Every structure is written in structure tokens, then in C-alpha cells.
Short mmCIF file of C-alpha atoms in Angstrom, two decimals:
data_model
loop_
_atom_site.label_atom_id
_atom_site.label_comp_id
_atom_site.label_asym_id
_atom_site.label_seq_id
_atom_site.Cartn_x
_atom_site.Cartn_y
_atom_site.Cartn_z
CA UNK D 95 -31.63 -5.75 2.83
CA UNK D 96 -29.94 -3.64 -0.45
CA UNK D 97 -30.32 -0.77 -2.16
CA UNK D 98 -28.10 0.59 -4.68
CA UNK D 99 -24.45 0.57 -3.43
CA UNK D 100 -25.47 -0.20 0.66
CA UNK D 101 -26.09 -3.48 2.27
CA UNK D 102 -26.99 -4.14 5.53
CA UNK D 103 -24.83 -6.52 7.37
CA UNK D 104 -21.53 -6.35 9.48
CA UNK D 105 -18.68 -4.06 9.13
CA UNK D 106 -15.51 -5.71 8.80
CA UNK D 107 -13.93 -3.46 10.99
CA UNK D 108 -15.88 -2.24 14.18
CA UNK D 109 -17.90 -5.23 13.58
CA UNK D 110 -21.44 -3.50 14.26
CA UNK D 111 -24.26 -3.87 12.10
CA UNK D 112 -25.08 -1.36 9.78
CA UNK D 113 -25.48 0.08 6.24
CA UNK D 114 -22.58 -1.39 4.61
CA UNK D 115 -20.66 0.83 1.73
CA UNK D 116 -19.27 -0.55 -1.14
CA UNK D 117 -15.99 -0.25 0.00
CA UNK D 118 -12.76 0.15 -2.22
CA UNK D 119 -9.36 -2.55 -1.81
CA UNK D 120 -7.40 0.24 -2.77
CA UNK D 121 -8.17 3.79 -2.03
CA UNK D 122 -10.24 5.29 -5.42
CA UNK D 123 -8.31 8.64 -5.14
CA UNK D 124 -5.07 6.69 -6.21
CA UNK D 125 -6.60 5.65 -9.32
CA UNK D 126 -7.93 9.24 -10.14
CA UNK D 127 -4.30 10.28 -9.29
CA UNK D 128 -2.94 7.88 -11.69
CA UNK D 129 -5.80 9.02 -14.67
CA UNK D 130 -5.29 12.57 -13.93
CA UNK D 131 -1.38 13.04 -13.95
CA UNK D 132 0.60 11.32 -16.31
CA UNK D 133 0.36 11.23 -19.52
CA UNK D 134 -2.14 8.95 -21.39
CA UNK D 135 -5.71 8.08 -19.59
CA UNK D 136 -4.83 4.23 -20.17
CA UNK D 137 -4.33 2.21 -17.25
CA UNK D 138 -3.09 -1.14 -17.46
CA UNK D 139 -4.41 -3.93 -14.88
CA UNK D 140 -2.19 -6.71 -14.22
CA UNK D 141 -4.41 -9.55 -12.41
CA UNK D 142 -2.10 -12.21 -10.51
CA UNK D 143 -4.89 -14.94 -10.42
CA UNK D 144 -4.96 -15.66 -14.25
CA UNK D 145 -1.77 -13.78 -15.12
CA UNK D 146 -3.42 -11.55 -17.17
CA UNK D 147 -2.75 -7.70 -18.48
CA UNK D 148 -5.61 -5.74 -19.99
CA UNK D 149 -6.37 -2.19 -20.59
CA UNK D 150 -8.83 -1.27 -17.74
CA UNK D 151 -9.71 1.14 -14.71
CA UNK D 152 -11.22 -2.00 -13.31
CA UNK D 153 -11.24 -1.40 -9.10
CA UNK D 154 -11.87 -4.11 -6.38
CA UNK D 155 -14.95 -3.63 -4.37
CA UNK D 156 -16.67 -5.16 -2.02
CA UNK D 157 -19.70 -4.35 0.76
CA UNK D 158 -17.30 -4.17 3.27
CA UNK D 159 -17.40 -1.24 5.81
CA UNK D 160 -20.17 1.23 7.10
CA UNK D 161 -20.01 4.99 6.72
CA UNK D 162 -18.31 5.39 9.73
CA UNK D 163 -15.42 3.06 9.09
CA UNK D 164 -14.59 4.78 5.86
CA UNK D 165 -14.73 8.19 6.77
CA UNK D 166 -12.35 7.23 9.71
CA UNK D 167 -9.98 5.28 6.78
CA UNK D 168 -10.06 8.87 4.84
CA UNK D 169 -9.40 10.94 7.91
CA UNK D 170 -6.24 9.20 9.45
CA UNK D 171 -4.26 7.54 6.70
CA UNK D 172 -5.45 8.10 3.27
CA UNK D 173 -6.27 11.89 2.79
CA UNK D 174 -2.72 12.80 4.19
CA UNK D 175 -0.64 10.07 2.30
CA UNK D 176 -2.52 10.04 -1.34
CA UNK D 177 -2.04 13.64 -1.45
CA UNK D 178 2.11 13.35 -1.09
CA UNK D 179 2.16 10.60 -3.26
CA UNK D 180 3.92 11.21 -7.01
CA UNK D 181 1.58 12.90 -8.86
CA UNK D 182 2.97 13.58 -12.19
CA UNK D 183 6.29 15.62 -13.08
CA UNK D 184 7.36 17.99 -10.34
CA UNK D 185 4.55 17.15 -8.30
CA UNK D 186 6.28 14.89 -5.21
CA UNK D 187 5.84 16.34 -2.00
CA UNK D 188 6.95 13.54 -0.03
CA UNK D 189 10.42 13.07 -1.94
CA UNK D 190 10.58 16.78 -1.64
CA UNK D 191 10.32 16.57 1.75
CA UNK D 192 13.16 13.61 1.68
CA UNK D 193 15.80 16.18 -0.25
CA UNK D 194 15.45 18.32 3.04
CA UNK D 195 16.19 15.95 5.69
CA UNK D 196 19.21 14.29 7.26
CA UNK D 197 19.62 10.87 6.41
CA UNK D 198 20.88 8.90 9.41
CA UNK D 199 22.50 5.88 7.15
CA UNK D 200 23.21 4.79 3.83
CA UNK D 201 22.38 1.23 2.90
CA UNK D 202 23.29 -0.61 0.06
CA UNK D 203 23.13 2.72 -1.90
CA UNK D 204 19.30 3.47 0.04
CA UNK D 205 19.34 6.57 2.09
CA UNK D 206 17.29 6.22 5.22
CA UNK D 207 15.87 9.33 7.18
CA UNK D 208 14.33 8.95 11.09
CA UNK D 209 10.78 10.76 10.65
CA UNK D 210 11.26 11.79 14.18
CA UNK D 211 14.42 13.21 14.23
CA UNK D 212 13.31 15.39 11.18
CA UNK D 213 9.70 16.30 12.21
CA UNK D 214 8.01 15.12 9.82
CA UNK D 215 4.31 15.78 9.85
CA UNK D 216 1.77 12.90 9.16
CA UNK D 217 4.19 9.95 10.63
CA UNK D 218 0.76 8.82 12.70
CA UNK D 219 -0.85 8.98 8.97
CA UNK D 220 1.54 6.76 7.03
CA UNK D 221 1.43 4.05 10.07
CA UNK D 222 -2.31 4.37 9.89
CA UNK D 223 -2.57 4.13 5.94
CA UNK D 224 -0.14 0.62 5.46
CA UNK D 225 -2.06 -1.00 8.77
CA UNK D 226 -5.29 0.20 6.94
CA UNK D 227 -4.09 -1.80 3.06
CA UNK D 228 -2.83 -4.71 4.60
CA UNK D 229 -5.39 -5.24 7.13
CA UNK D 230 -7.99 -5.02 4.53
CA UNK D 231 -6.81 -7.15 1.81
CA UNK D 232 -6.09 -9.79 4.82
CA UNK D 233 -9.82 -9.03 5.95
CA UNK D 234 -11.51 -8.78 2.65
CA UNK D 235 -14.72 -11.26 1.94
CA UNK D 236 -13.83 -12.14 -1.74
CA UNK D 237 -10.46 -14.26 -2.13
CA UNK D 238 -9.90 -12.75 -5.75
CA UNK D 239 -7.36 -9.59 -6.16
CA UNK D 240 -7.05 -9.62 -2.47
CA UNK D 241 -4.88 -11.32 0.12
CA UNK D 242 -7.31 -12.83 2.79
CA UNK D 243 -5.92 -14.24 5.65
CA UNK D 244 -2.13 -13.05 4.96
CA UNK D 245 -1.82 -11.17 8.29
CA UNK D 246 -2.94 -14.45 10.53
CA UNK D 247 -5.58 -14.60 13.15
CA UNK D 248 -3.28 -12.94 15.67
CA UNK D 249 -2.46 -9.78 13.76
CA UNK D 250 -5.46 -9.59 11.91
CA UNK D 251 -6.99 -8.85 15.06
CA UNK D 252 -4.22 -6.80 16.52
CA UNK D 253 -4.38 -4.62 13.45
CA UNK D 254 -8.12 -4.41 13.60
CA UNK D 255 -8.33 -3.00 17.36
CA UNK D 256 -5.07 -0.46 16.82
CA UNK D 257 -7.34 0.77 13.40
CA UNK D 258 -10.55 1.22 15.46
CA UNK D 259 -8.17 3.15 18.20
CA UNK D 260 -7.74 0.84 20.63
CA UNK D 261 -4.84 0.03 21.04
CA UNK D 262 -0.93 1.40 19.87
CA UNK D 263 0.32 -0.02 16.73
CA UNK D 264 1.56 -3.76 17.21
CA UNK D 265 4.69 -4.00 19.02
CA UNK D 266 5.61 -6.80 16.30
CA UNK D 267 5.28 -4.49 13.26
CA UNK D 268 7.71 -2.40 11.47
CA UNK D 269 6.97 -0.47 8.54
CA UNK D 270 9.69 1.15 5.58
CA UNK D 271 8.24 3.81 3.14
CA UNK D 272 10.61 3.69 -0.01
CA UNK D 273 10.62 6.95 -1.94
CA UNK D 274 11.35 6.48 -5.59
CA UNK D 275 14.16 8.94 -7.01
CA UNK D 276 13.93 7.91 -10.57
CA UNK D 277 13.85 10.88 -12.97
CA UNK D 278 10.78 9.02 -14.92
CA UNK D 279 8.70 7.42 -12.24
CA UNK D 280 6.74 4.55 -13.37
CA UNK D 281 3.22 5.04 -11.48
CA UNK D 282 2.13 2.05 -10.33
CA UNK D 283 -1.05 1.24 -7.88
CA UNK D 284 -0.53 -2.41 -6.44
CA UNK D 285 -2.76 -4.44 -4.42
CA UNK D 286 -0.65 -5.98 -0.82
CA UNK D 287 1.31 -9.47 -1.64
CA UNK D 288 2.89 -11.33 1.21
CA UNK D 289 5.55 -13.46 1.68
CA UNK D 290 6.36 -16.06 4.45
CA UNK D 291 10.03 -15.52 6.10
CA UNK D 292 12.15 -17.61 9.10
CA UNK D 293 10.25 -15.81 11.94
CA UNK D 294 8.41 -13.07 10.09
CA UNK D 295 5.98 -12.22 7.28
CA UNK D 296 6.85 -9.74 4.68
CA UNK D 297 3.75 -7.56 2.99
CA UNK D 298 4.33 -5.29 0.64
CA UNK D 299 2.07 -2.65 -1.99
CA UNK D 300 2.45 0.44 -4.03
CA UNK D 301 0.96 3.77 -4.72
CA UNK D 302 2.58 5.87 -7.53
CA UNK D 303 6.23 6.97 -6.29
CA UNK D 304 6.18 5.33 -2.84
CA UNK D 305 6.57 1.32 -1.87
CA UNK D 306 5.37 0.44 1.90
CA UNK D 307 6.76 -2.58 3.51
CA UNK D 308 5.88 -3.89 6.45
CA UNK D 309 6.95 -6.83 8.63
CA UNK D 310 5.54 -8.36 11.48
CA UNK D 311 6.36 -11.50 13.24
CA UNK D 312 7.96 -12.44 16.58
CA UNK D 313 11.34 -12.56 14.71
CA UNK D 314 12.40 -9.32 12.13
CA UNK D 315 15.65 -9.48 12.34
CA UNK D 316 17.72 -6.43 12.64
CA UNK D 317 15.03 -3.99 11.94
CA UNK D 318 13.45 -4.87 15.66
CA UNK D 319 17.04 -3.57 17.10
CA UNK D 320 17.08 -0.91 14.51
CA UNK D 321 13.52 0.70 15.67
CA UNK D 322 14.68 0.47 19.24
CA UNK D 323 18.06 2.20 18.41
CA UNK D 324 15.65 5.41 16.37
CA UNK D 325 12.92 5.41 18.79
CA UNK D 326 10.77 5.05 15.88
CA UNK D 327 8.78 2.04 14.33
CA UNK D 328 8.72 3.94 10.59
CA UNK D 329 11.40 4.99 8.61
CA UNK D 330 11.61 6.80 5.25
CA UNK D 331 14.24 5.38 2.33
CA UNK D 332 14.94 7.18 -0.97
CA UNK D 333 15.88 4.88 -3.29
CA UNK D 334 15.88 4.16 -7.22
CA UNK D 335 13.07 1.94 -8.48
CA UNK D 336 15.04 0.94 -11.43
CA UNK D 337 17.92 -0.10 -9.78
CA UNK D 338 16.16 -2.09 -7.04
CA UNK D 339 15.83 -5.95 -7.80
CA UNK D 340 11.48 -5.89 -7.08
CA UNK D 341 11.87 -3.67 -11.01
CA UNK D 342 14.02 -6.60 -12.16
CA UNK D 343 11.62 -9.24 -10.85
CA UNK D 344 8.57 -7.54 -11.76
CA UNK D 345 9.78 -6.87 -15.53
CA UNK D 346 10.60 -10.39 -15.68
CA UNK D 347 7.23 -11.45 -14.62
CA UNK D 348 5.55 -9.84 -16.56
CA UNK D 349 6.99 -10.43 -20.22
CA UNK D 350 7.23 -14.54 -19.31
CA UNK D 351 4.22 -14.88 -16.85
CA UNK D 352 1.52 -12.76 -17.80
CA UNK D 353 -0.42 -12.51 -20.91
CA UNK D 354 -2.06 -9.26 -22.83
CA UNK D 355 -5.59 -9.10 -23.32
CA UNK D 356 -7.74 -7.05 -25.34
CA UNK D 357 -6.52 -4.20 -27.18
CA UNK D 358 -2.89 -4.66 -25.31
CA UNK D 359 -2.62 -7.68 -27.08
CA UNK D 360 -3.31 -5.97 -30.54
CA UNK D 361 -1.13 -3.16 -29.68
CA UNK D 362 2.07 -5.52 -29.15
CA UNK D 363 1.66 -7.37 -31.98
CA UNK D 364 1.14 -4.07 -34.07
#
């Protein structure tokens, strides 16, 4: 049964059946963010299964979740976090908020700040917004642009139960929240990769001035002993995009892997 843009079938997350929305990968307020603030309404979408770049505000959707699911998406992660995300010059609240806190460590030139011990607002938020990406993109029904299956069985599951409320946030998870310092920000919206580690996996996205990383697995390494030394399973890093080796990478990939499309492809040969 359809009609326009609902379905009826089963929601992906509190697996009832109902009218089905056509949900969004990737929240659609990031990508009004990115048209609205900086300059020049052209967005460029680079598309990992054919390595391609093209001009477009193309958006993965799917029939995914029912009202209810959504609205509860909006209300606990991504209304709070969009809205602190880099929005154009001067308009940072969350690396505002950064300038004003005590660091607890300096790593490798990254400054990293205990949420707790600073009193932040929103920490419950940002947990709730990264569980909420990576979940979905391991959830999704359509293979293409998303990342099915990249959590596992185990914490697909876990992650589904602690997003429907019931239960904490998996004791094998950790999550970082890098906050780029970069006079000239690049904004950026990217849809969760994962990568397979001794003991772990590693996912990782980005919204415009902020990179979430998150690592689960019976084995993290010295974050596990970290979190247990803080009291505190999310911590906030400043940090320079630029200098970071993920710019280096992604530059390289880019010019060598991908190929422009369209109008891009007319524009670089101009």
C-alpha cells in the first residue's frame, strides 16, 4: 500500500508496522545548512561506488522509518547537534564552546576536553546523533551510498534497542567528536565508512566543521582505559582539518580516484 512519499511496511527501527516515511541517510537540515551558509549554492557529490564527482544536491532516501521513529531521531540527536555544527563564518557554536573549556590532554598536537568535567549541555545528544548515522547506514535497505551491515549483527542490534530507549549506550562503544579549527573550514556532509581493525571496527562521517568517530569492538585499545579513567564514553578534540592525514588521504583520492561529471568536468578543463 503507497501513496505519495508513505509506504506501509516495517520500520527499521521499532520494527512495528506502519506508514513508512521516506526517510533521509543523512539528516536534510545538513544539506540546507551547507546551501544556506557558505558561499556558492553548488554542492558537489562525491559517490564512492563509481568514483564519481558531479554537481548535485542529490540526497539518499529510502522508506525506512514511521513518523514516530523520525520525530524521535529529530528530538534526541539531530535538532541539538545540526544546529552547533559550522555554519558559515563566525557561526560555530560548538568550537566556541571548545575555546571555553579546559582541555585535559594534548595529543599529537589535538586538544581533548572531558564533556563532563566542563558541563557541557547536549552530551546525551551527540551520543544519540553518531549511534543514530551509523546505525542507519548499517540498517539501511538499499546497499548503494550506504554501509549495510558495517556495525554486525551484534551491534546492529545493540544500537537499535539503546536508540529505541532501551537500553544504555553499548558498553563496547566509544565515540570522539573532532572540532575543526581551520580558519577556512571546508564544509563537508559525508555518509559513515567503516574500517575493520585487530579487535575493533572503526566508523567514521562528517557534518560541516565536526568529524564523529566511533569504535566498537571487544578490543579498542587505549581508548577503553581512557573512558574509564574520564568517567565518560565521549570526548571532544579540536583539531586542524588540514593538518590531519584523513585531508591528505581524501585530497589524494579524489584527484587520482574519482572522476568529474557533468558541468565539473567542463569547469576543470576550462
Amino acid at each position: 500500500m503507497e501513496g505519495g512519499t508513505l509506504r506501509l511496511d516495517q520500520c527499521g527501527l521499532c520494527l512495528e508496522y506502519k506508514e513508512l516515511r521516506n526517510s533521509h541517510l543523512m539528516p536534510k537540515a545538513l544539506y540546507k545548512k551547507l546551501k544556506g551558509a557558505f558561499d556558492g549554492d553548488d554542492l558537489v557529490l562525491n559517490q564512492s561506488h563509481d568514483k564519481s564527482s558531479i554537481y548535485s544536491d542529490f540526497q539518499v532516501t529510502s522508506h525506512f522509518l514511521c513518523s514516530e521513529c523520525e520525530l524521535r531521531f529529530s528530538r534526541l540527536g539531530e535538532n541539538a547537534v545540526v544546529s552547533e555544527c559550522h555554519a558559515g563564518t563566525d557561526k560555530f557554536p560548538l568550537l566556541e564552546r571548545l575555546k571555553n573549556a579546559k582541555q585535559f590532554a594534548s595529543i599529537r598536537g589535538d586538544n581533548w576536553f572531558n564533556p563532563i568535567q566542563n558541563y557541557f549541555p547536549n552530551i546525551d545528544n551527540y551520543l544519540y546523533f553518531a549511534a543514530s548515522i551509523i546505525w542507519r547506514a548499517s540498517a539501511w535497505p538499499m546497499a548503494k551510498n550506504s554501509n549495510q551491515k558495517s556495525l554486525g549483527s551484534r551491534y546492529q542490534e545493540e544500537f537499535r534497542r539503546y536508540l529505541l530507549g532501551e537500553q544504555a549506550f553499548p558498553s563496547n562503544a566509544y565515540l570522539a567528536v573532532y572540532v575543526d579549527t581551520d580558519e577556512d573550514i571546508i564544509p563537508k556532509v559525508s555518509f559513515p565508512t567503516s574500517s575493520k581493525k585487530l579487535g575493533y571496527h572503526h566508523h567514521i562521517f562528517y557534518i560541516p566543521g565536526v568529524k564523529f568517530s566511533l569504535v566498537v569492538g571487544e578490543n579498542v585499545g587505549g581508548i577503553r582505559h581512557l573512558s574509564s579513567a574520564e568517567a565518560t564514553k565521549l570526548f571532544f578534540i579540536s583539531y586542524s582539518f588540514k593538518k590531519h592525514p584523513d585531508y591528505q588521504f581524501i585530497v589524494r583520492e579524489l584527484l587520482h580516484e574519482y572522476k568529474p561529471k557533468g558541468r565539473l568536468a567542463r569547469e576543470k578543463n576550462v
